[in-house]
CSV table of C-alpha atoms in Angstrom, one decimal:
chain,number,residue,atom,x,y,z
J,1,UNK,CA,130.1,117.5,-66.8
J,2,UNK,CA,127.0,115.3,-66.6
J,3,UNK,CA,125.2,115.1,-70.0
J,4,UNK,CA,128.2,116.6,-71.9
J,5,UNK,CA,128.9,113.5,-73.9
J,6,UNK,CA,126.0,112.6,-76.2
J,7,UNK,CA,127.8,110.6,-78.9
J,8,UNK,CA,130.8,108.3,-78.6
J,9,UNK,CA,134.2,109.9,-78.9
J,10,UNK,CA,137.1,107.6,-80.0
J,11,UNK,CA,140.7,108.0,-78.9
J,12,UNK,CA,143.1,105.7,-80.8
J,13,UNK,CA,146.5,104.8,-79.5
J,14,UNK,CA,148.7,104.8,-82.6
J,15,UNK,CA,152.3,103.7,-82.5
J,16,UNK,CA,154.6,103.6,-85.5
J,17,UNK,CA,151.6,104.3,-87.7
J,18,UNK,CA,149.6,101.3,-86.3
J,19,UNK,CA,146.4,101.6,-84.2
J,20,UNK,CA,146.9,99.2,-81.4
J,21,UNK,CA,144.0,100.0,-79.1
J,22,UNK,CA,141.2,102.5,-79.0
J,23,UNK,CA,139.4,104.1,-76.1
J,24,UNK,CA,135.8,105.1,-76.6
J,25,UNK,CA,134.2,107.8,-74.3
J,26,UNK,CA,130.5,107.0,-74.3
J,27,UNK,CA,127.4,108.9,-73.1
J,28,UNK,CA,126.0,107.9,-69.7
J,29,UNK,CA,122.8,105.9,-69.2
J,30,UNK,CA,119.5,107.7,-69.9
J,31,UNK,CA,117.1,104.9,-68.8
J,32,UNK,CA,119.0,102.6,-66.5
J,33,UNK,CA,115.9,101.2,-64.8
J,34,UNK,CA,114.1,100.2,-68.0
J,35,UNK,CA,117.3,99.0,-69.6
J,36,UNK,CA,118.0,96.8,-66.6
J,37,UNK,CA,114.5,95.4,-66.8
J,38,UNK,CA,115.0,94.5,-70.5
J,39,UNK,CA,118.4,92.9,-69.8
J,40,UNK,CA,117.0,90.9,-66.9
J,41,UNK,CA,114.1,89.5,-69.1
J,42,UNK,CA,116.4,88.7,-72.1
J,43,UNK,CA,116.4,85.0,-73.0
J,44,UNK,CA,118.5,85.1,-76.2
J,45,UNK,CA,122.1,84.2,-76.8
J,46,UNK,CA,124.3,85.7,-74.1
J,47,UNK,CA,126.9,87.1,-76.5
J,48,UNK,CA,124.1,88.9,-78.5
J,49,UNK,CA,122.4,90.7,-75.6
J,50,UNK,CA,123.8,94.2,-76.5
J,51,UNK,CA,123.3,93.8,-80.2
J,52,UNK,CA,119.7,92.6,-79.7
J,53,UNK,CA,119.0,95.6,-77.3
J,54,UNK,CA,120.3,98.0,-79.9
J,55,UNK,CA,118.2,96.4,-82.7
J,56,UNK,CA,115.1,96.7,-80.6
J,57,UNK,CA,115.6,100.3,-79.4
J,58,UNK,CA,117.6,101.8,-82.3
J,59,UNK,CA,114.7,104.2,-83.3
J,60,UNK,CA,113.4,104.9,-79.7
J,61,UNK,CA,114.6,108.4,-78.7
J,62,UNK,CA,114.1,107.5,-75.0
J,63,UNK,CA,117.0,105.1,-75.3
J,64,UNK,CA,119.3,107.1,-77.6
J,65,UNK,CA,122.0,107.3,-75.0
J,66,UNK,CA,121.8,103.5,-74.2
J,67,UNK,CA,122.0,102.7,-78.0
J,68,UNK,CA,125.1,104.9,-78.4
J,69,UNK,CA,126.7,103.6,-75.2
J,70,UNK,CA,126.2,100.0,-75.9
J,71,UNK,CA,127.3,100.1,-79.6
J,72,UNK,CA,131.0,99.7,-78.9
J,73,UNK,CA,130.1,96.8,-76.6
J,74,UNK,CA,128.1,95.1,-79.3
J,75,UNK,CA,131.3,95.3,-81.4
J,76,UNK,CA,133.3,93.5,-78.7
J,77,UNK,CA,134.8,96.3,-76.7
J,78,UNK,CA,135.6,95.9,-73.0
J,79,UNK,CA,134.2,98.2,-70.3
J,80,UNK,CA,136.0,100.8,-68.2
J,81,UNK,CA,133.4,102.1,-65.7
J,82,UNK,CA,134.4,105.4,-64.3
J,83,UNK,CA,132.7,106.5,-61.0
J,84,UNK,CA,132.9,109.5,-58.8
J,85,UNK,CA,134.0,108.1,-55.4
J,86,UNK,CA,133.5,111.5,-53.7
J,87,UNK,CA,129.7,111.1,-53.6
J,88,UNK,CA,127.4,108.5,-52.1
J,89,UNK,CA,126.5,105.3,-54.0
J,90,UNK,CA,123.0,105.5,-55.5
J,91,UNK,CA,120.5,102.8,-56.5
J,92,UNK,CA,120.9,104.0,-60.1
J,93,UNK,CA,124.7,103.4,-59.9
J,94,UNK,CA,124.1,99.8,-58.9
J,95,UNK,CA,121.6,99.4,-61.8
J,96,UNK,CA,124.2,100.7,-64.3
J,97,UNK,CA,126.8,98.3,-62.9
J,98,UNK,CA,124.5,95.4,-63.2
J,99,UNK,CA,123.6,96.2,-66.8
J,100,UNK,CA,127.3,96.1,-67.7
J,101,UNK,CA,127.8,92.8,-65.8
J,102,UNK,CA,125.0,91.3,-67.8
J,103,UNK,CA,126.6,92.4,-71.0
J,104,UNK,CA,129.2,89.7,-70.2
J,105,UNK,CA,132.3,91.5,-71.4
J,106,UNK,CA,135.7,92.2,-69.6
J,107,UNK,CA,135.1,94.9,-67.1
J,108,UNK,CA,137.2,97.3,-65.0
J,109,UNK,CA,135.8,99.8,-62.5
J,110,UNK,CA,137.9,102.9,-62.0
J,111,UNK,CA,136.7,104.9,-58.9
J,112,UNK,CA,138.0,108.5,-59.3
J,113,UNK,CA,139.1,109.7,-55.9
J,114,UNK,CA,139.7,113.3,-56.9
J,115,UNK,CA,142.1,113.6,-53.9
J,116,UNK,CA,144.9,111.8,-52.3
J,117,UNK,CA,143.0,111.0,-49.1
J,118,UNK,CA,140.4,108.3,-49.3
J,119,UNK,CA,136.9,109.7,-49.4
J,120,UNK,CA,134.2,108.6,-47.0
J,121,UNK,CA,132.3,106.8,-49.7
J,122,UNK,CA,135.2,104.9,-51.3
J,123,UNK,CA,134.7,101.7,-49.4
J,124,UNK,CA,131.0,101.6,-50.2
J,125,UNK,CA,131.9,102.1,-53.9
J,126,UNK,CA,134.6,99.5,-53.9
J,127,UNK,CA,132.5,96.8,-52.1
J,128,UNK,CA,129.6,97.2,-54.6
J,129,UNK,CA,131.9,97.4,-57.6
J,130,UNK,CA,133.6,94.1,-56.7
J,131,UNK,CA,130.2,92.3,-57.3
J,132,UNK,CA,130.0,93.5,-60.9
J,133,UNK,CA,133.5,94.0,-62.3
J,134,UNK,CA,136.6,91.8,-62.9
J,135,UNK,CA,138.8,94.4,-61.3
J,136,UNK,CA,138.4,97.6,-59.2
J,137,UNK,CA,140.9,100.4,-59.0
J,138,UNK,CA,140.9,103.7,-57.1
J,139,UNK,CA,142.5,106.4,-59.3
J,140,UNK,CA,143.0,110.2,-59.0
J,141,UNK,CA,142.8,111.3,-62.6
J,142,UNK,CA,144.0,114.8,-61.8
J,143,UNK,CA,147.1,113.9,-59.7
J,144,UNK,CA,148.1,110.5,-61.0
J,145,UNK,CA,151.8,110.2,-61.8
J,146,UNK,CA,153.0,108.7,-65.1
J,147,UNK,CA,153.9,105.5,-63.3
J,148,UNK,CA,150.3,105.3,-61.8
J,149,UNK,CA,148.8,105.7,-65.3
J,150,UNK,CA,150.9,102.9,-66.7
J,151,UNK,CA,149.9,100.8,-63.7
J,152,UNK,CA,146.3,101.4,-64.6
J,153,UNK,CA,147.0,100.1,-68.1
J,154,UNK,CA,148.7,97.0,-66.5
J,155,UNK,CA,145.4,96.4,-64.8
J,156,UNK,CA,143.6,96.4,-68.1
J,157,UNK,CA,146.2,94.0,-69.5
J,158,UNK,CA,145.3,91.3,-67.0
J,159,UNK,CA,141.5,91.4,-67.4
J,160,UNK,CA,141.4,89.6,-70.8
J,161,UNK,CA,144.2,87.5,-72.3
J,162,UNK,CA,143.2,88.7,-75.8
J,163,UNK,CA,144.1,92.2,-74.8
J,164,UNK,CA,147.6,91.4,-73.5
J,165,UNK,CA,149.7,91.5,-76.7
J,166,UNK,CA,148.4,95.0,-77.8
J,167,UNK,CA,148.5,96.4,-74.3
J,168,UNK,CA,151.9,95.1,-73.6
J,169,UNK,CA,153.2,96.9,-76.7
J,170,UNK,CA,151.4,100.1,-75.7
J,171,UNK,CA,152.8,99.9,-72.1
J,172,UNK,CA,156.3,99.3,-73.4
J,173,UNK,CA,156.0,102.3,-75.7
J,174,UNK,CA,154.7,104.5,-72.9
J,175,UNK,CA,157.6,103.4,-70.7
J,176,UNK,CA,160.1,104.2,-73.4
J,177,UNK,CA,158.4,107.6,-73.9
J,178,UNK,CA,158.7,108.2,-70.1
J,179,UNK,CA,162.5,107.4,-70.2
J,180,UNK,CA,162.9,109.8,-73.1
J,181,UNK,CA,161.0,112.5,-71.1
J,182,UNK,CA,163.4,112.0,-68.2
J,183,UNK,CA,166.5,112.2,-70.4
J,184,UNK,CA,165.1,115.3,-72.0
J,185,UNK,CA,164.4,116.9,-68.6
J,186,UNK,CA,167.9,116.1,-67.3
J,187,UNK,CA,169.4,117.6,-70.5
J,188,UNK,CA,167.3,120.7,-70.1
J,189,UNK,CA,168.3,121.2,-66.4
J,190,UNK,CA,172.0,120.7,-67.2
J,191,UNK,CA,171.8,123.2,-70.0
J,192,UNK,CA,170.1,125.7,-67.7
J,193,UNK,CA,172.8,125.2,-65.0
J,194,UNK,CA,175.7,125.6,-67.5
J,195,UNK,CA,174.1,128.7,-69.2
J,196,UNK,CA,173.2,130.3,-65.8
J,197,UNK,CA,176.7,129.6,-64.4
J,198,UNK,CA,178.3,131.3,-67.4
J,199,UNK,CA,175.9,134.2,-67.5
J,200,UNK,CA,177.3,137.6,-66.7
J,201,UNK,CA,176.1,141.2,-66.9
J,202,UNK,CA,178.4,144.3,-66.9
J,203,UNK,CA,178.4,148.0,-67.3
J,204,UNK,CA,181.0,150.8,-67.2
J,205,UNK,CA,180.9,153.5,-64.6
J,206,UNK,CA,182.1,157.0,-65.3
J,207,UNK,CA,183.3,157.5,-61.7
J,208,UNK,CA,183.2,155.8,-58.3
J,209,UNK,CA,180.0,157.5,-57.3
J,210,UNK,CA,178.0,155.6,-59.9
J,211,UNK,CA,179.2,152.1,-58.6
J,212,UNK,CA,176.3,151.5,-56.0
J,213,UNK,CA,173.6,152.5,-58.5
J,214,UNK,CA,175.1,150.6,-61.3
J,215,UNK,CA,175.6,147.5,-59.2
J,216,UNK,CA,172.0,147.6,-58.0
J,217,UNK,CA,170.8,147.9,-61.6
J,218,UNK,CA,173.0,145.0,-62.7
J,219,UNK,CA,171.7,142.8,-59.9
J,220,UNK,CA,168.1,143.4,-61.0
J,221,UNK,CA,169.1,142.7,-64.6
J,222,UNK,CA,170.9,139.5,-63.6
J,223,UNK,CA,168.0,138.2,-61.7
J,224,UNK,CA,165.6,139.0,-64.5
J,225,UNK,CA,167.9,137.2,-67.0
J,226,UNK,CA,168.1,134.1,-64.8
J,227,UNK,CA,164.3,134.1,-64.4
J,228,UNK,CA,163.9,134.3,-68.1
J,229,UNK,CA,166.3,131.4,-68.6
J,230,UNK,CA,164.4,129.3,-66.1
J,231,UNK,CA,161.1,130.0,-67.8
């Protein structure tokens, strides 16, 4: 939801008790036009642009979102710019992309398709994003398979050589986890098949006239038992 994130939220990837990488969900831009004007006028050291912006605007409420957003970048974080490819590209979107380009850090644009079919605005987004980012990926966050999620991490790994060792370890761990999930799923399915094949229900009938009614009751009970096992 727009405006939902007001402060950075950090999501570490911890493997065997070690934090290998950390994703930071930031607020969006609050004053992209004025921020871009400041970035365009900046004449200081290129690697200090975000830190200098924060120092100048730290106590300015109008730039609270920008200060919060740029803080991880001032600490050396890379950029994953997530865009909604189902809507038209706006001038303000281009401003935001240009600000991130001027920050001079490794950058990946992820255009969320929200559906399997390519939206009518996807090409417009991709063409503009290529001007500002090291890599551009279309991604359906709601429907992506496990393999597609790992492939997205692979894209991150190739943006900056310094990220490669940590991301390689993370990707290998996710792949191992995926193999464990598959093994667990196969075991669960096999267990269900064996249990279902062995399952039986029975009841005694006092005389032959009760057989149809008893059979019907047992069939309903059997189906209910199998449904319960499947759930």
